[in-house]
Amino acid sequence: MPPEPDVKQPLLEVKGLVKHFHVGGGILGSPGGTVRAIDGIDFTIRRGETLGLVGESGCGKTTTGRCILRLEQPTGGRIVFEGRDITALGEVELRSVRRRMQVIFQDPYSSLNPRMSIGEILAEPLQVHGIVKDKAKRADRVRELLEQVGLLPRHAERYPHQLSGGQRQRVGIARALAMEPSLIICDEPVSALDVSIQAQIINLLEDLQARYHLTYLFIAHDLSVVRHISDRVAVMYLGKMVELADRQALYENPLHPYTRALLSAVPIPDPRMEARRERMVLRGEVPSPLNPPTGCVFHPRCPVAVGRCSAEIPPLREIKPGHWAACHLA
Amino acid sequence: MAFYILKRLLAMIPTMLGVAVLIFLLLRVVPGDAVEARYLGEGGQYQSQELMQMERKKLGLDQPLWKQFVTWMAGLARLDFGLSMWTGAPISEEIELRFALSLQLAIMASTLATLLAIPLGILAAIKQDTWIDYAVRVFSIAGLAMPSFWLGILMILSMLIFFKWLPPMVFTPLWVNPWENLAQLIWPALAVGYRYSAVGTRMMRSSMLEVLREDYIRTARAKGLWLKLILSRHAVKNAILPVLTIISLEFAFLLGGLVVTEQVFNLNGLGMLFVEAIARRDYTLTQALVMLVATFFLIVNFVVDIAYAWLDPRIRYR
Amino acid sequence: MVLDCPPLMPTLLEVQELKTTFTTAAGLVRAVDGVSWEVNEGETVALVGESGCGKSVSALSIMRLVAPPTGRIESGRILYKGRDLLALTEPEMQRVRGREIAMVFQEPMTSLNPVLTIGRQLTEGLEIHMHMDPPAARVRAIELLGMVGIPDPERRLAQYPHQFSGGMRQRMMIAMALACNPSLILADEPTTALDVTIQAQILELMQSLSRKLGVAMLIITHNLGVVARYADRVNVMYAGRIIERASAEELYANPRHPYTLGLLRSVPRLDEPRRARLDPIEGQPPDLTRLPQGCSFTPRCAFKVRRCDEQAPELAAAGPGGHVSACWESTRLTKQDAA
Amino acid sequence: MRQFRSLFALLAIAGLALPATVQSQQPRYGGELVFPVPSEPPSYDGHREETFGLIHPFAPFYNTLLRVDPNDPSGTKPVPSLAESWTVSKDGLTYTFKLHKGVKFHDGSDMTSRDVKASYDKIIFPPPGVGSTRKGQYAVVQAVEAPDASTVVFKLKWASASFLAGLASPWNFIYKADILAKEPNWYEKNIMGTGPFTFIEHVKGSHVVGKKFAGYWDKGKPYLEGFRAIFMRDSAAQVAAVRGERAHIQFRSFTSKDRDNLKAALGDKITVQESDWDCILMVGVNHKKKPFDDKRVRRALTLALDRHAGSKALSQIAIVKAVAGVQVPGTPFATPPAELNKLAGYGTDINKSRAEAKRLLKEAGVPEGFSFTFSNRGIPMPYEPLGVWMIDQWRQIGLNVKHNVIESRAYFPFIRKGEAEVHMDFQCGYIVEPDLDMYKFLSTSRNPANYGYYEDPVLDQLYDKQSRATNLEERKAAIRAFEKRLLDEEAHYLMTLQWNRIIPHSSKVKGWTITPSHYLNNTLDTVWLTE
């Protein structure tokens, strides 16, 4: 059992994170450009909490996860993990950091080597990082990990294609757990799963968090799932953070029009309620991050935008204690 | 577009420079030089050191390596490949005719390969696991299993035995006498083209099968399109890209790589010249040939990229 | 209640005892195992279930697009306007596809041919089914793109799918489906690949167009929320069979099958207070090559009785408005039971 | 007389009609002779090049001062060519040649003694920057003089038995003096001679075309309208060309198998001429490497070879045949078989030889199973079969030999380093002449191309003796003594088997006689086609 963590201390601090991708021009000579995947975001995750990160595809939420994991080199800003600035660490130093910071992917199938048995997949990091050096003890540890994620010891002999989607995601979780991390970045961990299985995995993640005092960054597009699992929720739009608040505050009293639109778009499995509900259907599509709008990036689709919105970038302000929003009108 | 082409062409320079340095050094690692190869060649008769030194001086082989390299590079920059160390003739003259033959043969063989591979591959894919598919498979595996020079020998022998006829032995450029020219080159083109079609056929088949499983083919069927239209409009253009790559690279390879086939058909092509140049330690000629083939590879690659863009709009606009 | 009345519109499509199988290395997969359902003219019907339950295969079977040689329609009848589609010749069937019944697929990314222009893909159906000449087809194509809300349609015709966003592509798919004025659109997970805000746009669009043009729709989805708002009637599928059918309102109010109930309970809902824990359906979906003798849901069922293992229940009346359920205990279930 | 006998023997082998009908046939004019050439020369200069690839296509453009009798199958008899007659001074030091009158170059100018002098001066006394590869063979020449337009005089430093043969060398094309004066290397890239054919074109890697020279001095010749030499590396392609009747003849050689195939396919349309070939592979033994400094060991190596059995077996699969000493069998200076068989390793009782070999090895203190490396050249025919054969022969006297095959072009540079223990060496003459054939074996100090690395003054003296002998019998005796010392007593070098030249050609080709050298008899002035 790991020691009881100090809850007040932030485990991860992200300050002014920027990630730009340069894209080359096409063959026909269209000019290249810079994709502003993340355009200056700040947030912290406290020990033991779950921060939900929501937004539509292309908003930068997955890139944020990859930057924290240092799978991408940030263009700017700082990432402080367990009190250490990891923004510029070299490969060797990163190795120890990576043990403490694990990831669970959306598609467990493509992240598992099809030629390795589940037992081998789980034993490999234990061996490579020298966590469990003895072979027999490693097998014990693999069994233990399988049990922790609700699989049976006999699953160790199976290969990824012999498992169902839910079981594969359990293996993905076990692999992350094997390193005894403090932070797990869950990148859309349930969106590829069937509805009836999603709940199993969410429950499992919650159980594990309680048992091992894990901290989660939970990246997802499904607002109902995020509401269920997160303590605080951050909403991203086009590389910017538009709102950040406690779960309850955000869902009951969203301050940003984009958050409101998102919430209203979520269908509710109750026809009567759906019939009564006010729908706020957004116009248009998410603009290209190659060429983001001026001012507030949301203004072209915003139902309440005023003149100022197209001219001036709204900063992320703390409107109420602990409730931040980037909107001139909030 | 012009900018892109310019950029790509400029990007070739460092590659070519690398190739140049590499081949320059590699050649000089091999023991012996053109003078030794010439005067200790046939019977090991000894020639006086004086004569050998004189010859070396004539060829510039007495110069330090870096000077030889600089001289060569300076020539290249003016597109002057220099003189062959073996014959003393300008290299452009040595290569010219052989290049015409090799280029024509490569074009003919690649064309034949393409003409065989694409319809056969499509046929095998749409008749997957039927006897037609198996027949195509046997045909193409036979092509792979038989080296083209061996097929060439078979062809020559059968022509000799059954028709008492042999293709012309001397290359006539196409524009001089097309009939003579084709009478000589069609056979090696068939032998080589058949062999290279095999890879293309397999590739076309699997690529086609892959495309036929794509969602947009299902969409096309759901629209009520019939098979021929689906194949011609929706599938072939998508499936052809990998085949195009393979055949194009084969084309560049064919240009300088058909040593044995050239021997069998007595073709005066670049392949034999290449081998002889190496054996004779004809540095200048070998270097020029390597540069030529490397340039061709780069150009073919470039053309393939352009063709990709033409066939696949996703690349064009990216 | 209105829904107690018999349907006012005549039946458009009637699927009877359809069985579709796939031969795989693991054995024979009974993807669709004797299902019957119908769609009336102008109606929107939903087919709900998890992946592998047979809902997509049902739609492909109607179009006769189940890929041979592995896939095979074993038996059953598919009556469209009284004609059995399974008895048609392939050329006759080609005249049905796209003209009478059109399809909208799940993945707008991969379901459009990347190397053909939007215009080409939109007009080809018009040319073959409506015998339009290219200029006429082009005019119609522009009209269609405008109808599905794609701005600047004339310019868009010359573009390629990759130049369209996901939502735009799905609009294009819908335009393609609508091109030849079909009577029925089969929409296979039409919004699954899209972002929430775009999902809403597309669903609204489909609903309004189907109402305006009087097109019947079959929406295939795994998302109960999607169906709630847009479907008139809902069929719930599990392991190749329909296990419950009712009007949308009735189904959500009074689910009469433990699986339907489980699905509704297992998703977190924004309209309800946050629960401490979710109530998942335990276990895994069944292996379709080795279905149990009795009810396929038994191994995961919280309400199972002895009989469930022995005999598979048939659909039986379970509520008003044609509400049927295939569960021995259906009458015993109420929504509150599971809580 | 012996020469005639062997000519008849050849005619019989070739399946030709009786000599009577040969005589009855009148040469026919016209036609183009087509022949494949397996090798292409780097330049056109006969004074510089060493490959038959130059002789076959380019010799018809030139004449030499003397030539080897084109009708003599021994290939040893110098006869007039540009020189119509000559006298030799009593002391053998002055040779005076009278030139034919009315000889014209292809550019129409007259050929005079100036041109002969200029050509020989280029060969023997090349100016700086001019390559002459056979300069050393004319060390005997003091000076070349041209006292009048039709007289050429060679002054020698000492009497030489082989001098006339040297002037019949097929390489020594007579060039035009004016051209040489302007540009000594002109003939490397250009062609202009007095030969029976004029140069039309040479397409690199492809072919050479020549056309009858109307102004040829030897009236009535040539018979051919022209010729076409086609460069063809692959022997299968050459055979196919003859078989497909696209080519008449290949002047180098085919294998016995090719001969049989051609004969079987074309029957009477093919005429076969065969001869021993003045080429031989021999084994160099490095005297600087122990234990090969011991002549007993070297003798054991040659004693181990069963040459007579080897001749029977290897002639089936390789281009070798006759058991030979230092001269091609059947030529004037060759040792008769009965006497040759007395040399070590030439005996008919192989068991006796091998016993002797083992005894010698024991005596020399070479242990049973002694190992050494045999370096061989990476040419399949006939190097490889001969190498394999010898290694097997040596194994039978208890030697364990490693076969080290080296790429063809890298081979002699490697051998010249002097590191090889035992290696394959090669020699091929353009004319059968003891001076040329035996020069190879002189002490390394005299001939650096002797890769046995030995000094043997006795042997050198025997060479000089035969070279300067004025009397035929005296020369023969000296050659015999040289051969015995080289191959038997000292066993400096081991001879393998003489190559065998096989020319199956179209029966349409007449007027061409095989000789032991594939460098000879390619002027094509006497050749004609029946149709």
Tab-separated table of N, CA and C in Angstrom, chain D residues 247-340:
chain	number	residue	atom	x	y	z
D	247	ALA	N	25.675	-16.002	-87.566
D	247	ALA	CA	27.111	-15.773	-87.622
D	247	ALA	C	27.758	-16.991	-88.250
D	248	HIS	N	28.907	-16.755	-88.920
D	248	HIS	CA	29.565	-17.866	-89.608
D	248	HIS	C	30.544	-18.588	-88.720
D	249	ILE	N	31.253	-17.833	-87.895
D	249	ILE	CA	32.401	-18.426	-87.217
D	249	ILE	C	32.736	-17.579	-86.000
D	250	GLN	N	33.273	-18.218	-84.989
D	250	GLN	CA	33.833	-17.480	-83.870
D	250	GLN	C	35.283	-17.897	-83.830
D	251	PHE	N	36.222	-16.934	-83.850
D	251	PHE	CA	37.621	-17.266	-84.084
D	251	PHE	C	38.402	-17.669	-82.844
D	252	ARG	N	37.767	-17.610	-81.651
D	252	ARG	CA	38.560	-17.964	-80.475
D	252	ARG	C	38.459	-19.472	-80.281
D	253	SER	N	37.385	-19.930	-79.651
D	253	SER	CA	37.206	-21.374	-79.501
D	253	SER	C	35.854	-21.641	-78.865
D	254	PHE	N	35.316	-22.795	-79.156
D	254	PHE	CA	34.137	-23.277	-78.439
D	254	PHE	C	34.541	-24.504	-77.629
D	255	THR	N	33.628	-24.970	-76.789
D	255	THR	CA	33.940	-26.186	-76.030
D	255	THR	C	33.545	-27.406	-76.853
D	256	SER	N	34.022	-28.567	-76.406
D	256	SER	CA	33.715	-29.785	-77.141
D	256	SER	C	32.211	-30.045	-77.126
D	257	LYS	N	31.561	-29.644	-76.047
D	257	LYS	CA	30.127	-29.859	-75.961
D	257	LYS	C	29.389	-28.980	-76.990
D	258	ASP	N	29.830	-27.732	-77.089
D	258	ASP	CA	29.222	-26.827	-78.074
D	258	ASP	C	29.408	-27.396	-79.475
D	259	ARG	N	30.614	-27.904	-79.727
D	259	ARG	CA	30.913	-28.484	-81.040
D	259	ARG	C	29.928	-29.608	-81.344
D	260	ASP	N	29.748	-30.513	-80.355
D	260	ASP	CA	28.876	-31.663	-80.577
D	260	ASP	C	27.439	-31.210	-80.815
D	261	ASN	N	27.009	-30.218	-80.042
D	261	ASN	CA	25.638	-29.722	-80.209
D	261	ASN	C	25.426	-29.111	-81.587
D	262	LEU	N	26.405	-28.300	-82.001
D	262	LEU	CA	26.277	-27.640	-83.300
D	262	LEU	C	26.248	-28.663	-84.419
D	263	LYS	N	27.138	-29.621	-84.286
D	263	LYS	CA	27.242	-30.666	-85.305
D	263	LYS	C	25.909	-31.434	-85.370
D	264	ALA	N	25.391	-31.751	-84.189
D	264	ALA	CA	24.144	-32.515	-84.139
D	264	ALA	C	23.001	-31.713	-84.749
D	265	ALA	N	22.991	-30.418	-84.495
D	265	ALA	CA	21.871	-29.608	-84.974
D	265	ALA	C	21.995	-29.297	-86.464
D	266	LEU	N	23.205	-29.036	-86.937
D	266	LEU	CA	23.342	-28.515	-88.301
D	266	LEU	C	24.037	-29.479	-89.273
D	267	GLY	N	24.607	-30.568	-88.750
D	267	GLY	CA	25.196	-31.591	-89.616
D	267	GLY	C	26.238	-31.042	-90.566
D	268	ASP	N	26.018	-31.230	-91.849
D	268	ASP	CA	27.002	-30.835	-92.855
D	268	ASP	C	27.179	-29.337	-92.966
D	269	LYS	N	26.245	-28.612	-92.429
D	269	LYS	CA	26.377	-27.151	-92.512
D	269	LYS	C	27.479	-26.638	-91.601
D	270	ILE	N	27.979	-27.542	-90.749
D	270	ILE	CA	29.045	-27.150	-89.825
D	270	ILE	C	30.331	-27.883	-90.187
D	271	THR	N	31.405	-27.111	-90.221
D	271	THR	CA	32.730	-27.692	-90.418
D	271	THR	C	33.516	-27.456	-89.144
D	272	VAL	N	34.198	-28.512	-88.681
D	272	VAL	CA	34.924	-28.363	-87.428
D	272	VAL	C	36.418	-28.383	-87.707
D	273	GLN	N	37.134	-27.408	-87.186
D	273	GLN	CA	38.597	-27.439	-87.214
D	273	GLN	C	39.085	-27.434	-85.777
D	274	GLU	N	40.069	-28.323	-85.502
D	274	GLU	CA	40.598	-28.376	-84.132
D	274	GLU	C	42.102	-28.295	-84.160
D	275	SER	N	42.658	-27.822	-83.072
D	275	SER	CA	44.116	-27.739	-82.978
D	275	SER	C	44.491	-27.674	-81.505
D	276	ASP	N	45.711	-28.115	-81.196
D	276	ASP	CA	46.226	-27.774	-79.873
D	276	ASP	C	46.367	-26.264	-79.858
D	277	TRP	N	46.238	-25.725	-78.659
D	277	TRP	CA	46.136	-24.270	-78.558
D	277	TRP	C	47.337	-23.763	-77.796
D	278	ASP	N	47.933	-22.707	-78.270
D	278	ASP	CA	49.150	-22.203	-77.621
D	278	ASP	C	48.813	-21.422	-76.352
D	279	CYS	N	48.021	-22.074	-75.521
D	279	CYS	CA	47.696	-21.478	-74.231
D	279	CYS	C	47.784	-22.593	-73.214
D	280	ILE	N	48.276	-22.282	-72.055
D	280	ILE	CA	48.386	-23.339	-71.049
D	280	ILE	C	48.289	-22.727	-69.660
D	281	LEU	N	47.671	-23.463	-68.763
D	281	LEU	CA	47.698	-23.074	-67.363
D	281	LEU	C	48.839	-23.835	-66.728
D	282	MET	N	49.645	-23.107	-65.954
D	282	MET	CA	50.696	-23.816	-65.243
D	282	MET	C	50.667	-23.364	-63.798
D	283	VAL	N	51.378	-24.133	-62.985
D	283	VAL	CA	51.321	-23.870	-61.563
D	283	VAL	C	52.629	-23.250	-61.125
D	284	GLY	N	52.537	-22.069	-60.547
D	284	GLY	CA	53.720	-21.415	-60.022
D	284	GLY	C	53.905	-21.814	-58.566
D	285	VAL	N	55.134	-22.158	-58.229
D	285	VAL	CA	55.425	-22.570	-56.854
D	285	VAL	C	56.363	-21.521	-56.277
D	286	ASN	N	55.926	-20.885	-55.238
D	286	ASN	CA	56.691	-19.780	-54.673
D	286	ASN	C	57.906	-20.301	-53.910
D	287	HIS	N	59.065	-20.087	-54.513
D	287	HIS	CA	60.294	-20.616	-53.914
D	287	HIS	C	60.640	-19.930	-52.604
D	288	LYS	N	59.985	-18.815	-52.337
D	288	LYS	CA	60.306	-18.081	-51.102
D	288	LYS	C	59.512	-18.595	-49.923
D	289	LYS	N	58.571	-19.506	-50.197
D	289	LYS	CA	57.758	-20.046	-49.105
D	289	LYS	C	58.224	-21.459	-48.802
D	290	LYS	N	58.471	-21.721	-47.528
D	290	LYS	CA	58.845	-23.082	-47.127
D	290	LYS	C	57.603	-23.956	-47.166
D	291	PRO	N	57.680	-25.223	-47.484
D	291	PRO	CA	58.886	-25.977	-47.874
D	291	PRO	C	59.113	-25.977	-49.382
D	292	PHE	N	58.519	-24.980	-50.078
D	292	PHE	CA	58.590	-25.041	-51.543
D	292	PHE	C	59.948	-24.586	-52.071
D	293	ASP	N	60.822	-24.168	-51.163
D	293	ASP	CA	62.190	-23.881	-51.572
D	293	ASP	C	62.940	-25.173	-51.848
D	294	ASP	N	62.374	-26.288	-51.397
D	294	ASP	CA	63.022	-27.593	-51.558
D	294	ASP	C	62.549	-28.234	-52.854
D	295	LYS	N	63.490	-28.506	-53.755
D	295	LYS	CA	63.057	-28.994	-55.061
D	295	LYS	C	62.410	-30.366	-54.965
D	296	ARG	N	62.712	-31.134	-53.879
D	296	ARG	CA	62.070	-32.433	-53.736
D	296	ARG	C	60.559	-32.257	-53.552
D	297	VAL	N	60.205	-31.225	-52.816
D	297	VAL	CA	58.782	-30.962	-52.606
D	297	VAL	C	58.135	-30.567	-53.933
D	298	ARG	N	58.839	-29.716	-54.700
D	298	ARG	CA	58.275	-29.272	-55.977
D	298	ARG	C	58.148	-30.444	-56.944
D	299	ARG	N	59.145	-31.303	-56.928
D	299	ARG	CA	59.073	-32.494	-57.795
D	299	ARG	C	57.899	-33.382	-57.389
D	300	ALA	N	57.716	-33.497	-56.082
D	300	ALA	CA	56.588	-34.311	-55.605
D	300	ALA	C	55.277	-33.758	-56.133
D	301	LEU	N	55.167	-32.419	-56.155
D	301	LEU	CA	53.922	-31.803	-56.639
D	301	LEU	C	53.649	-32.178	-58.089
D	302	THR	N	54.695	-32.167	-58.924
D	302	THR	CA	54.459	-32.491	-60.336
D	302	THR	C	54.297	-33.991	-60.542
D	303	LEU	N	55.032	-34.775	-59.716
D	303	LEU	CA	54.917	-36.235	-59.825
D	303	LEU	C	53.501	-36.713	-59.480
D	304	ALA	N	52.837	-35.955	-58.646
D	304	ALA	CA	51.510	-36.382	-58.199
D	304	ALA	C	50.477	-36.309	-59.314
D	305	LEU	N	50.759	-35.534	-60.359
D	305	LEU	CA	49.735	-35.297	-61.381
D	305	LEU	C	49.725	-36.424	-62.417
D	306	ASP	N	48.578	-37.088	-62.548
D	306	ASP	CA	48.426	-38.125	-63.562
D	306	ASP	C	47.943	-37.456	-64.843
D	307	ARG	N	48.890	-36.925	-65.625
D	307	ARG	CA	48.534	-36.085	-66.766
D	307	ARG	C	47.791	-36.860	-67.846
D	308	HIS	N	48.183	-38.099	-68.055
D	308	HIS	CA	47.552	-38.856	-69.150
D	308	HIS	C	46.099	-39.175	-68.834
D	309	ALA	N	45.854	-39.611	-67.593
D	309	ALA	CA	44.457	-39.874	-67.204
D	309	ALA	C	43.678	-38.563	-67.168
D	310	GLY	N	44.356	-37.511	-66.672
D	310	GLY	CA	43.716	-36.199	-66.592
D	310	GLY	C	43.306	-35.702	-67.961
D	311	SER	N	44.159	-35.939	-68.956
D	311	SER	CA	43.863	-35.498	-70.315
D	311	SER	C	42.561	-36.128	-70.801
D	312	LYS	N	42.418	-37.440	-70.539
D	312	LYS	CA	41.202	-38.132	-70.998
D	312	LYS	C	39.964	-37.575	-70.320
D	313	ALA	N	40.091	-37.422	-69.001
D	313	ALA	CA	38.900	-37.014	-68.234
D	313	ALA	C	38.569	-35.538	-68.473
D	314	LEU	N	39.598	-34.683	-68.369
D	314	LEU	CA	39.319	-33.243	-68.397
D	314	LEU	C	38.917	-32.749	-69.782
D	315	SER	N	39.404	-33.442	-70.830
D	315	SER	CA	39.049	-32.975	-72.172
D	315	SER	C	37.547	-33.098	-72.426
D	316	GLN	N	36.886	-33.937	-71.625
D	316	GLN	CA	35.434	-34.055	-71.781
D	316	GLN	C	34.705	-32.825	-71.235
D	317	ILE	N	35.298	-32.218	-70.204
D	317	ILE	CA	34.550	-31.167	-69.520
D	317	ILE	C	35.210	-29.798	-69.593
D	318	ALA	N	36.469	-29.757	-69.990
D	318	ALA	CA	37.148	-28.459	-70.006
D	318	ALA	C	37.836	-28.279	-71.354
D	319	ILE	N	38.307	-27.041	-71.592
D	319	ILE	CA	38.880	-26.751	-72.901
D	319	ILE	C	40.362	-27.130	-72.946
D	320	VAL	N	40.754	-28.209	-72.250
D	320	VAL	CA	42.153	-28.646	-72.267
D	320	VAL	C	42.213	-30.042	-72.862
D	321	LYS	N	43.402	-30.396	-73.358
D	321	LYS	CA	43.510	-31.737	-73.913
D	321	LYS	C	44.931	-32.308	-73.822
D	322	ALA	N	45.835	-31.823	-74.675
D	322	ALA	CA	47.107	-32.534	-74.843
D	322	ALA	C	48.043	-32.419	-73.638
D	323	VAL	N	48.811	-33.491	-73.412
D	323	VAL	CA	49.892	-33.459	-72.431
D	323	VAL	C	51.067	-32.783	-73.120
D	324	ALA	N	51.593	-31.730	-72.520
D	324	ALA	CA	52.597	-30.954	-73.233
D	324	ALA	C	53.713	-30.478	-72.320
D	325	GLY	N	54.822	-30.175	-72.955
D	325	GLY	CA	55.935	-29.541	-72.257
D	325	GLY	C	55.877	-28.050	-72.498
D	326	VAL	N	57.058	-27.465	-72.866
D	326	VAL	CA	57.069	-26.021	-73.032
D	326	VAL	C	56.690	-25.592	-74.446
D	327	GLN	N	56.459	-26.546	-75.327
D	327	GLN	CA	56.039	-26.205	-76.685
D	327	GLN	C	54.755	-26.955	-77.041
D	328	VAL	N	53.954	-26.304	-77.880
D	328	VAL	CA	52.698	-26.927	-78.313
D	328	VAL	C	53.023	-28.223	-79.067
D	329	PRO	N	52.425	-29.341	-78.715
D	329	PRO	CA	52.708	-30.599	-79.394
D	329	PRO	C	52.490	-30.463	-80.893
D	330	GLY	N	53.355	-31.089	-81.652
D	330	GLY	CA	53.189	-31.086	-83.110
D	330	GLY	C	53.853	-29.904	-83.768
D	331	THR	N	54.384	-28.957	-83.022
D	331	THR	CA	55.091	-27.828	-83.631
D	331	THR	C	56.581	-28.171	-83.704
D	332	PRO	N	57.338	-27.454	-84.521
D	332	PRO	CA	58.724	-27.895	-84.822
D	332	PRO	C	59.601	-28.123	-83.593
D	333	PHE	N	59.454	-27.333	-82.549
D	333	PHE	CA	60.374	-27.481	-81.422
D	333	PHE	C	59.812	-28.319	-80.285
D	334	ALA	N	58.638	-28.909	-80.494
D	334	ALA	CA	58.019	-29.678	-79.418
D	334	ALA	C	58.761	-30.984	-79.193
D	335	THR	N	58.823	-31.394	-77.943
D	335	THR	CA	59.459	-32.664	-77.596
D	335	THR	C	58.519	-33.794	-78.008
D	336	PRO	N	59.038	-34.790	-78.692
D	336	PRO	CA	58.169	-35.902	-79.099
D	336	PRO	C	57.616	-36.622	-77.870
D	337	PRO	N	56.390	-37.150	-77.941
D	337	PRO	CA	55.727	-37.746	-76.788
D	337	PRO	C	56.574	-38.785	-76.053
D	338	ALA	N	57.238	-39.653	-76.778
D	338	ALA	CA	57.989	-40.720	-76.120
D	338	ALA	C	59.039	-40.132	-75.183
D	339	GLU	N	59.654	-39.056	-75.622
D	339	GLU	CA	60.697	-38.445	-74.802
D	339	GLU	C	60.103	-37.613	-73.664
D	340	LEU	N	59.000	-36.968	-73.984
D	340	LEU	CA	58.329	-36.127	-72.990
D	340	LEU	C	57.903	-36.963	-71.789
